[in-house]
mmCIF file of N, CA, C and O in Angstrom:
data_model
loop_
_atom_site.group_PDB
_atom_site.id
_atom_site.type_symbol
_atom_site.label_atom_id
_atom_site.label_comp_id
_atom_site.label_asym_id
_atom_site.label_seq_id
_atom_site.Cartn_x
_atom_site.Cartn_y
_atom_site.Cartn_z
ATOM 1 N N MET A 621 19.562 -26.749 65.968
ATOM 2 C CA MET A 621 18.987 -26.303 64.717
ATOM 3 C C MET A 621 20.040 -26.445 63.622
ATOM 4 O O MET A 621 21.165 -26.006 63.788
ATOM 5 N N SER A 622 19.655 -27.078 62.520
ATOM 6 C CA SER A 622 20.595 -27.297 61.424
ATOM 7 C C SER A 622 20.896 -25.978 60.714
ATOM 8 O O SER A 622 20.145 -25.011 60.812
ATOM 9 N N SER A 623 21.986 -25.970 59.973
ATOM 10 C CA SER A 623 22.330 -24.760 59.225
ATOM 11 C C SER A 623 21.279 -24.469 58.154
ATOM 12 O O SER A 623 20.984 -23.308 57.882
ATOM 13 N N THR A 624 20.711 -25.519 57.565
ATOM 14 C CA THR A 624 19.639 -25.317 56.584
ATOM 15 C C THR A 624 18.453 -24.641 57.251
ATOM 16 O O THR A 624 17.889 -23.685 56.719
ATOM 17 N N GLN A 625 18.094 -25.129 58.424
ATOM 18 C CA GLN A 625 16.960 -24.552 59.138
ATOM 19 C C GLN A 625 17.235 -23.091 59.503
ATOM 20 O O GLN A 625 16.355 -22.243 59.385
ATOM 21 N N GLU A 626 18.450 -22.805 59.925
ATOM 22 C CA GLU A 626 18.822 -21.421 60.259
ATOM 23 C C GLU A 626 18.686 -20.513 59.038
ATOM 24 O O GLU A 626 18.153 -19.410 59.135
ATOM 25 N N ARG A 627 19.183 -20.975 57.907
ATOM 26 C CA ARG A 627 19.118 -20.176 56.687
ATOM 27 C C ARG A 627 17.675 -20.005 56.222
ATOM 28 O O ARG A 627 17.290 -18.920 55.782
ATOM 29 N N LEU A 628 16.879 -21.063 56.318
ATOM 30 C CA LEU A 628 15.468 -20.951 55.958
ATOM 31 C C LEU A 628 14.738 -19.988 56.892
ATOM 32 O O LEU A 628 13.915 -19.190 56.447
ATOM 33 N N LYS A 629 15.040 -20.065 58.178
ATOM 34 C CA LYS A 629 14.415 -19.160 59.147
ATOM 35 C C LYS A 629 14.733 -17.710 58.793
ATOM 36 O O LYS A 629 13.860 -16.844 58.833
ATOM 37 N N GLN A 630 15.966 -17.452 58.391
ATOM 38 C CA GLN A 630 16.354 -16.098 57.995
ATOM 39 C C GLN A 630 15.560 -15.659 56.759
ATOM 40 O O GLN A 630 15.071 -14.527 56.704
ATOM 41 N N LEU A 631 15.415 -16.547 55.778
ATOM 42 C CA LEU A 631 14.633 -16.212 54.588
ATOM 43 C C LEU A 631 13.170 -15.968 54.929
ATOM 44 O O LEU A 631 12.537 -15.057 54.378
ATOM 45 N N VAL A 632 12.628 -16.767 55.847
ATOM 46 C CA VAL A 632 11.250 -16.567 56.287
ATOM 47 C C VAL A 632 11.119 -15.203 56.953
ATOM 48 O O VAL A 632 10.192 -14.443 56.652
ATOM 49 N N ASP A 633 12.049 -14.876 57.839
ATOM 50 C CA ASP A 633 12.014 -13.589 58.537
ATOM 51 C C ASP A 633 12.052 -12.421 57.557
ATOM 52 O O ASP A 633 11.395 -11.407 57.757
ATOM 53 N N GLU A 634 12.815 -12.583 56.475
ATOM 54 C CA GLU A 634 12.987 -11.501 55.496
ATOM 55 C C GLU A 634 11.842 -11.418 54.485
ATOM 56 O O GLU A 634 11.600 -10.353 53.922
ATOM 57 N N ASN A 635 11.145 -12.545 54.248
ATOM 58 C CA ASN A 635 10.203 -12.579 53.132
ATOM 59 C C ASN A 635 8.757 -12.931 53.480
ATOM 60 O O ASN A 635 7.867 -12.688 52.673
ATOM 61 N N LEU A 636 8.537 -13.537 54.622
ATOM 62 C CA LEU A 636 7.185 -13.936 55.010
ATOM 63 C C LEU A 636 6.872 -13.413 56.402
ATOM 64 O O LEU A 636 7.759 -13.297 57.234
ATOM 65 N N ASP A 637 5.615 -13.131 56.643
ATOM 66 C CA ASP A 637 5.201 -12.609 57.939
ATOM 67 C C ASP A 637 4.687 -13.760 58.807
ATOM 68 O O ASP A 637 3.485 -13.954 58.962
ATOM 69 N N LEU A 638 5.639 -14.558 59.338
ATOM 70 C CA LEU A 638 5.275 -15.709 60.168
ATOM 71 C C LEU A 638 5.727 -15.563 61.612
ATOM 72 O O LEU A 638 5.679 -16.515 62.373
ATOM 73 N N GLY A 639 6.193 -14.393 61.980
ATOM 74 C CA GLY A 639 6.665 -14.189 63.338
ATOM 75 C C GLY A 639 8.129 -14.579 63.468
ATOM 76 O O GLY A 639 8.739 -15.119 62.552
ATOM 77 N N GLY A 640 8.689 -14.314 64.619
ATOM 78 C CA GLY A 640 10.110 -14.524 64.845
ATOM 79 C C GLY A 640 10.560 -15.968 64.940
ATOM 80 O O GLY A 640 11.723 -16.267 64.739
ATOM 81 N N ASN A 641 9.651 -16.872 65.247
ATOM 82 C CA ASN A 641 10.022 -18.276 65.404
ATOM 83 C C ASN A 641 9.013 -19.151 64.665
ATOM 84 O O ASN A 641 8.114 -19.717 65.279
ATOM 85 N N PRO A 642 9.162 -19.274 63.337
ATOM 86 C CA PRO A 642 8.163 -20.014 62.558
ATOM 87 C C PRO A 642 8.130 -21.501 62.922
ATOM 88 O O PRO A 642 9.151 -22.094 63.236
ATOM 89 N N ASP A 643 6.938 -22.063 62.876
ATOM 90 C CA ASP A 643 6.738 -23.488 63.123
ATOM 91 C C ASP A 643 7.041 -24.237 61.833
ATOM 92 O O ASP A 643 6.300 -24.115 60.854
ATOM 93 N N PHE A 644 8.114 -25.000 61.811
ATOM 94 C CA PHE A 644 8.542 -25.704 60.605
ATOM 95 C C PHE A 644 7.611 -26.859 60.244
ATOM 96 O O PHE A 644 7.716 -27.409 59.154
ATOM 97 N N ASP A 645 6.697 -27.214 61.143
ATOM 98 C CA ASP A 645 5.774 -28.310 60.878
ATOM 99 C C ASP A 645 4.362 -27.831 60.545
ATOM 100 O O ASP A 645 3.497 -28.642 60.225
ATOM 101 N N ALA A 646 4.142 -26.533 60.602
ATOM 102 C CA ALA A 646 2.827 -25.978 60.269
ATOM 103 C C ALA A 646 2.694 -25.854 58.750
ATOM 104 O O ALA A 646 3.676 -25.591 58.049
ATOM 105 N N ARG A 647 1.479 -26.064 58.277
ATOM 106 C CA ARG A 647 1.238 -25.911 56.845
ATOM 107 C C ARG A 647 1.330 -24.431 56.475
ATOM 108 O O ARG A 647 0.755 -23.582 57.150
ATOM 109 N N LEU A 648 2.081 -24.139 55.418
ATOM 110 C CA LEU A 648 2.262 -22.754 54.998
ATOM 111 C C LEU A 648 0.925 -22.102 54.643
ATOM 112 O O LEU A 648 0.701 -20.939 54.975
ATOM 113 N N ALA A 649 0.052 -22.840 53.992
ATOM 114 C CA ALA A 649 -1.252 -22.287 53.628
ATOM 115 C C ALA A 649 -2.053 -21.913 54.873
ATOM 116 O O ALA A 649 -2.747 -20.895 54.881
ATOM 117 N N ASP A 650 -1.946 -22.713 55.930
ATOM 118 C CA ASP A 650 -2.653 -22.427 57.175
ATOM 119 C C ASP A 650 -2.085 -21.215 57.898
ATOM 120 O O ASP A 650 -2.766 -20.590 58.705
ATOM 121 N N ALA A 651 -0.839 -20.883 57.602
ATOM 122 C CA ALA A 651 -0.185 -19.735 58.239
ATOM 123 C C ALA A 651 -0.506 -18.429 57.511
ATOM 124 O O ALA A 651 -0.037 -17.372 57.897
ATOM 125 N N GLY A 652 -1.298 -18.531 56.445
ATOM 126 C CA GLY A 652 -1.711 -17.329 55.733
ATOM 127 C C GLY A 652 -0.738 -16.868 54.669
ATOM 128 O O GLY A 652 -0.791 -15.717 54.248
ATOM 129 N N VAL A 653 0.141 -17.737 54.213
ATOM 130 C CA VAL A 653 1.093 -17.369 53.164
ATOM 131 C C VAL A 653 0.356 -17.386 51.834
ATOM 132 O O VAL A 653 -0.192 -18.410 51.422
ATOM 133 N N SER A 654 0.330 -16.245 51.170
ATOM 134 C CA SER A 654 -0.350 -16.161 49.876
ATOM 135 C C SER A 654 0.501 -16.818 48.798
ATOM 136 O O SER A 654 1.710 -17.006 48.962
ATOM 137 N N SER A 655 -0.121 -17.141 47.684
ATOM 138 C CA SER A 655 0.624 -17.761 46.588
ATOM 139 C C SER A 655 1.678 -16.813 46.034
ATOM 140 O O SER A 655 2.773 -17.241 45.667
ATOM 141 N N VAL A 656 1.391 -15.525 46.003
ATOM 142 C CA VAL A 656 2.362 -14.539 45.519
ATOM 143 C C VAL A 656 3.570 -14.502 46.449
ATOM 144 O O VAL A 656 4.723 -14.514 45.989
ATOM 145 N N ASP A 657 3.321 -14.474 47.748
ATOM 146 C CA ASP A 657 4.417 -14.473 48.716
ATOM 147 C C ASP A 657 5.209 -15.776 48.654
ATOM 148 O O ASP A 657 6.432 -15.780 48.775
ATOM 149 N N ALA A 658 4.504 -16.890 48.459
ATOM 150 C CA ALA A 658 5.176 -18.186 48.378
ATOM 151 C C ALA A 658 6.104 -18.248 47.172
ATOM 152 O O ALA A 658 7.240 -18.724 47.281
ATOM 153 N N VAL A 659 5.654 -17.765 46.027
ATOM 154 C CA VAL A 659 6.498 -17.764 44.824
ATOM 155 C C VAL A 659 7.740 -16.908 45.046
ATOM 156 O O VAL A 659 8.861 -17.306 44.713
ATOM 157 N N ALA A 660 7.566 -15.741 45.622
ATOM 158 C CA ALA A 660 8.710 -14.867 45.902
ATOM 159 C C ALA A 660 9.668 -15.521 46.895
ATOM 160 O O ALA A 660 10.892 -15.452 46.734
ATOM 161 N N PHE A 661 9.115 -16.173 47.917
ATOM 162 C CA PHE A 661 9.930 -16.860 48.912
ATOM 163 C C PHE A 661 10.749 -17.979 48.260
ATOM 164 O O PHE A 661 11.947 -18.108 48.492
ATOM 165 N N PHE A 662 10.091 -18.785 47.422
ATOM 166 C CA PHE A 662 10.799 -19.892 46.782
ATOM 167 C C PHE A 662 11.839 -19.398 45.782
ATOM 168 O O PHE A 662 12.841 -20.069 45.563
ATOM 169 N N ARG A 663 11.639 -18.235 45.219
ATOM 170 C CA ARG A 663 12.670 -17.638 44.356
ATOM 171 C C ARG A 663 13.931 -17.374 45.189
ATOM 172 O O ARG A 663 15.047 -17.671 44.760
ATOM 173 N N GLU A 664 13.743 -16.847 46.390
ATOM 174 C CA GLU A 664 14.871 -16.605 47.292
ATOM 175 C C GLU A 664 15.522 -17.922 47.724
ATOM 176 O O GLU A 664 16.740 -18.018 47.830
ATOM 177 N N VAL A 665 14.698 -18.934 47.991
ATOM 178 C CA VAL A 665 15.217 -20.259 48.365
ATOM 179 C C VAL A 665 16.080 -20.815 47.230
ATOM 180 O O VAL A 665 17.176 -21.326 47.466
ATOM 181 N N ASN A 666 15.602 -20.687 45.999
ATOM 182 C CA ASN A 666 16.374 -21.147 44.846
ATOM 183 C C ASN A 666 17.748 -20.484 44.802
ATOM 184 O O ASN A 666 18.766 -21.154 44.602
ATOM 185 N N GLN A 667 17.780 -19.186 44.982
ATOM 186 C CA GLN A 667 19.048 -18.459 44.928
ATOM 187 C C GLN A 667 19.960 -18.836 46.081
ATOM 188 O O GLN A 667 21.152 -19.069 45.888
ATOM 189 N N THR A 668 19.421 -18.913 47.268
ATOM 190 C CA THR A 668 20.226 -19.180 48.458
ATOM 191 C C THR A 668 20.820 -20.581 48.446
ATOM 192 O O THR A 668 21.980 -20.777 48.819
ATOM 193 N N PHE A 669 20.037 -21.564 48.013
ATOM 194 C CA PHE A 669 20.471 -22.967 48.084
ATOM 195 C C PHE A 669 20.869 -23.536 46.719
ATOM 196 O O PHE A 669 21.079 -24.739 46.587
ATOM 197 N N ASN A 670 20.971 -22.654 45.711
ATOM 198 C CA ASN A 670 21.385 -23.062 44.372
ATOM 199 C C ASN A 670 20.495 -24.185 43.823
ATOM 200 O O ASN A 670 20.978 -25.219 43.366
ATOM 201 N N LEU A 671 19.196 -23.961 43.913
ATOM 202 C CA LEU A 671 18.205 -24.911 43.405
ATOM 203 C C LEU A 671 17.577 -24.353 42.138
ATOM 204 O O LEU A 671 17.783 -23.185 41.799
ATOM 205 N N SER A 672 16.799 -25.163 41.475
ATOM 206 C CA SER A 672 16.089 -24.705 40.277
ATOM 207 C C SER A 672 14.625 -25.137 40.339
ATOM 208 O O SER A 672 14.079 -25.681 39.377
ATOM 209 N N LEU A 673 14.004 -24.890 41.481
ATOM 210 C CA LEU A 673 12.597 -25.228 41.652
ATOM 211 C C LEU A 673 11.731 -24.285 40.823
ATOM 212 O O LEU A 673 11.956 -23.076 40.814
ATOM 213 N N LYS A 674 10.762 -24.850 40.127
ATOM 214 C CA LYS A 674 9.784 -24.059 39.390
ATOM 215 C C LYS A 674 8.621 -23.770 40.336
ATOM 216 O O LYS A 674 8.424 -24.503 41.315
ATOM 217 N N PRO A 675 7.847 -22.730 40.055
ATOM 218 C CA PRO A 675 6.723 -22.419 40.951
ATOM 219 C C PRO A 675 5.815 -23.626 41.212
ATOM 220 O O PRO A 675 5.403 -23.852 42.340
ATOM 221 N N GLU A 676 5.544 -24.417 40.184
ATOM 222 C CA GLU A 676 4.667 -25.576 40.385
ATOM 223 C C GLU A 676 5.323 -26.656 41.252
ATOM 224 O O GLU A 676 4.639 -27.421 41.920
ATOM 225 N N ASP A 677 6.655 -26.711 41.278
ATOM 226 C CA ASP A 677 7.364 -27.662 42.146
ATOM 227 C C ASP A 677 7.147 -27.333 43.620
ATOM 228 O O ASP A 677 7.160 -28.221 44.471
ATOM 229 N N CYS A 678 6.957 -26.082 43.899
ATOM 230 C CA CYS A 678 6.862 -25.625 45.282
ATOM 231 C C CYS A 678 5.592 -26.105 45.970
ATOM 232 O O CYS A 678 5.518 -26.121 47.195
ATOM 233 N N LEU A 679 4.609 -26.524 45.185
ATOM 234 C CA LEU A 679 3.362 -27.016 45.775
ATOM 235 C C LEU A 679 3.568 -28.269 46.608
ATOM 236 O O LEU A 679 2.771 -28.573 47.495
ATOM 237 N N GLN A 680 4.644 -28.996 46.339
ATOM 238 C CA GLN A 680 4.899 -30.222 47.094
ATOM 239 C C GLN A 680 5.373 -29.944 48.524
ATOM 240 O O GLN A 680 5.328 -30.827 49.374
ATOM 241 N N PHE A 681 5.821 -28.730 48.788
ATOM 242 C CA PHE A 681 6.355 -28.390 50.107
ATOM 243 C C PHE A 681 5.268 -27.720 50.939
ATOM 244 O O PHE A 681 5.133 -26.507 50.960
ATOM 245 N N LYS A 682 4.492 -28.532 51.616
ATOM 246 C CA LYS A 682 3.380 -28.016 52.417
ATOM 247 C C LYS A 682 3.864 -27.364 53.707
ATOM 248 O O LYS A 682 3.170 -26.526 54.279
ATOM 249 N N THR A 683 5.070 -27.759 54.164
ATOM 250 C CA THR A 683 5.640 -27.197 55.393
ATOM 251 C C THR A 683 7.093 -26.817 55.145
ATOM 252 O O THR A 683 7.724 -27.287 54.200
ATOM 253 N N LEU A 684 7.615 -25.995 56.015
ATOM 254 C CA LEU A 684 9.036 -25.649 55.940
ATOM 255 C C LEU A 684 9.910 -26.870 56.224
ATOM 256 O O LEU A 684 11.003 -26.994 55.679
ATOM 257 N N ARG A 685 9.416 -27.784 57.048
ATOM 258 C CA ARG A 685 10.173 -29.005 57.366
ATOM 259 C C ARG A 685 10.392 -29.843 56.100
ATOM 260 O O ARG A 685 11.483 -30.347 55.855
ATOM 261 N N LEU A 686 9.356 -29.986 55.272
ATOM 262 C CA LEU A 686 9.498 -30.735 54.022
ATOM 263 C C LEU A 686 10.507 -30.064 53.094
ATOM 264 O O LEU A 686 11.306 -30.733 52.438
ATOM 265 N N LEU A 687 10.487 -28.745 53.065
ATOM 266 C CA LEU A 687 11.463 -28.014 52.252
ATOM 267 C C LEU A 687 12.869 -28.215 52.793
ATOM 268 O O LEU A 687 13.811 -28.467 52.039
ATOM 269 N N GLU A 688 13.023 -28.140 54.098
ATOM 270 C CA GLU A 688 14.320 -28.358 54.732
ATOM 271 C C GLU A 688 14.863 -29.752 54.399
ATOM 272 O O GLU A 688 16.037 -29.902 54.036
ATOM 273 N N GLU A 689 14.013 -30.767 54.491
ATOM 274 C CA GLU A 689 14.441 -32.136 54.189
ATOM 275 C C GLU A 689 14.849 -32.288 52.729
ATOM 276 O O GLU A 689 15.827 -32.972 52.412
ATOM 277 N N TYR A 690 14.124 -31.638 51.842
ATOM 278 C CA TYR A 690 14.453 -31.676 50.417
ATOM 279 C C TYR A 690 15.835 -31.058 50.180
ATOM 280 O O TYR A 690 16.669 -31.622 49.472
ATOM 281 N N ILE A 691 16.067 -29.915 50.773
ATOM 282 C CA ILE A 691 17.349 -29.214 50.607
ATOM 283 C C ILE A 691 18.480 -30.064 51.172
ATOM 284 O O ILE A 691 19.521 -30.236 50.522
ATOM 285 N N ASP A 692 18.300 -30.602 52.360
ATOM 286 C CA ASP A 692 19.349 -31.414 52.987
ATOM 287 C C ASP A 692 19.635 -32.676 52.181
ATOM 288 O O ASP A 692 20.785 -33.114 52.092
ATOM 289 N N ALA A 693 18.613 -33.278 51.570
ATOM 290 C CA ALA A 693 18.815 -34.488 50.762
ATOM 291 C C ALA A 693 19.665 -34.182 49.534
ATOM 292 O O ALA A 693 20.439 -35.036 49.081
ATOM 293 N N ARG A 694 19.559 -32.983 48.992
ATOM 294 C CA ARG A 694 20.342 -32.628 47.821
ATOM 295 C C ARG A 694 21.750 -32.163 48.176
ATOM 296 O O ARG A 694 22.642 -32.229 47.357
ATOM 297 N N ALA A 695 21.932 -31.724 49.406
ATOM 298 C CA ALA A 695 23.248 -31.260 49.841
ATOM 299 C C ALA A 695 24.185 -32.412 50.171
ATOM 300 O O ALA A 695 25.394 -32.281 50.082
ATOM 301 N N GLY A 696 23.626 -33.527 50.587
ATOM 302 C CA GLY A 696 24.444 -34.641 51.043
ATOM 303 C C GLY A 696 24.727 -35.572 49.966
ATOM 304 O O GLY A 696 25.595 -36.195 49.622
#
């Protein structure tokens, strides 16, 4: 598990009710994540990974895997 994935998993555990081992390939909408929870989660992601994603930008990340790949692409 990558360090990005570990950090995202911790943020999910703290901010979303997806269980102890979230499926990074499952669609967030299918997992029951509300838009309010998603906005709050992405606010935490912005702070943790020093990003500046706007709420409307977050719509492109249908899964945690897509978010992880985006973060890793900007880190390298």
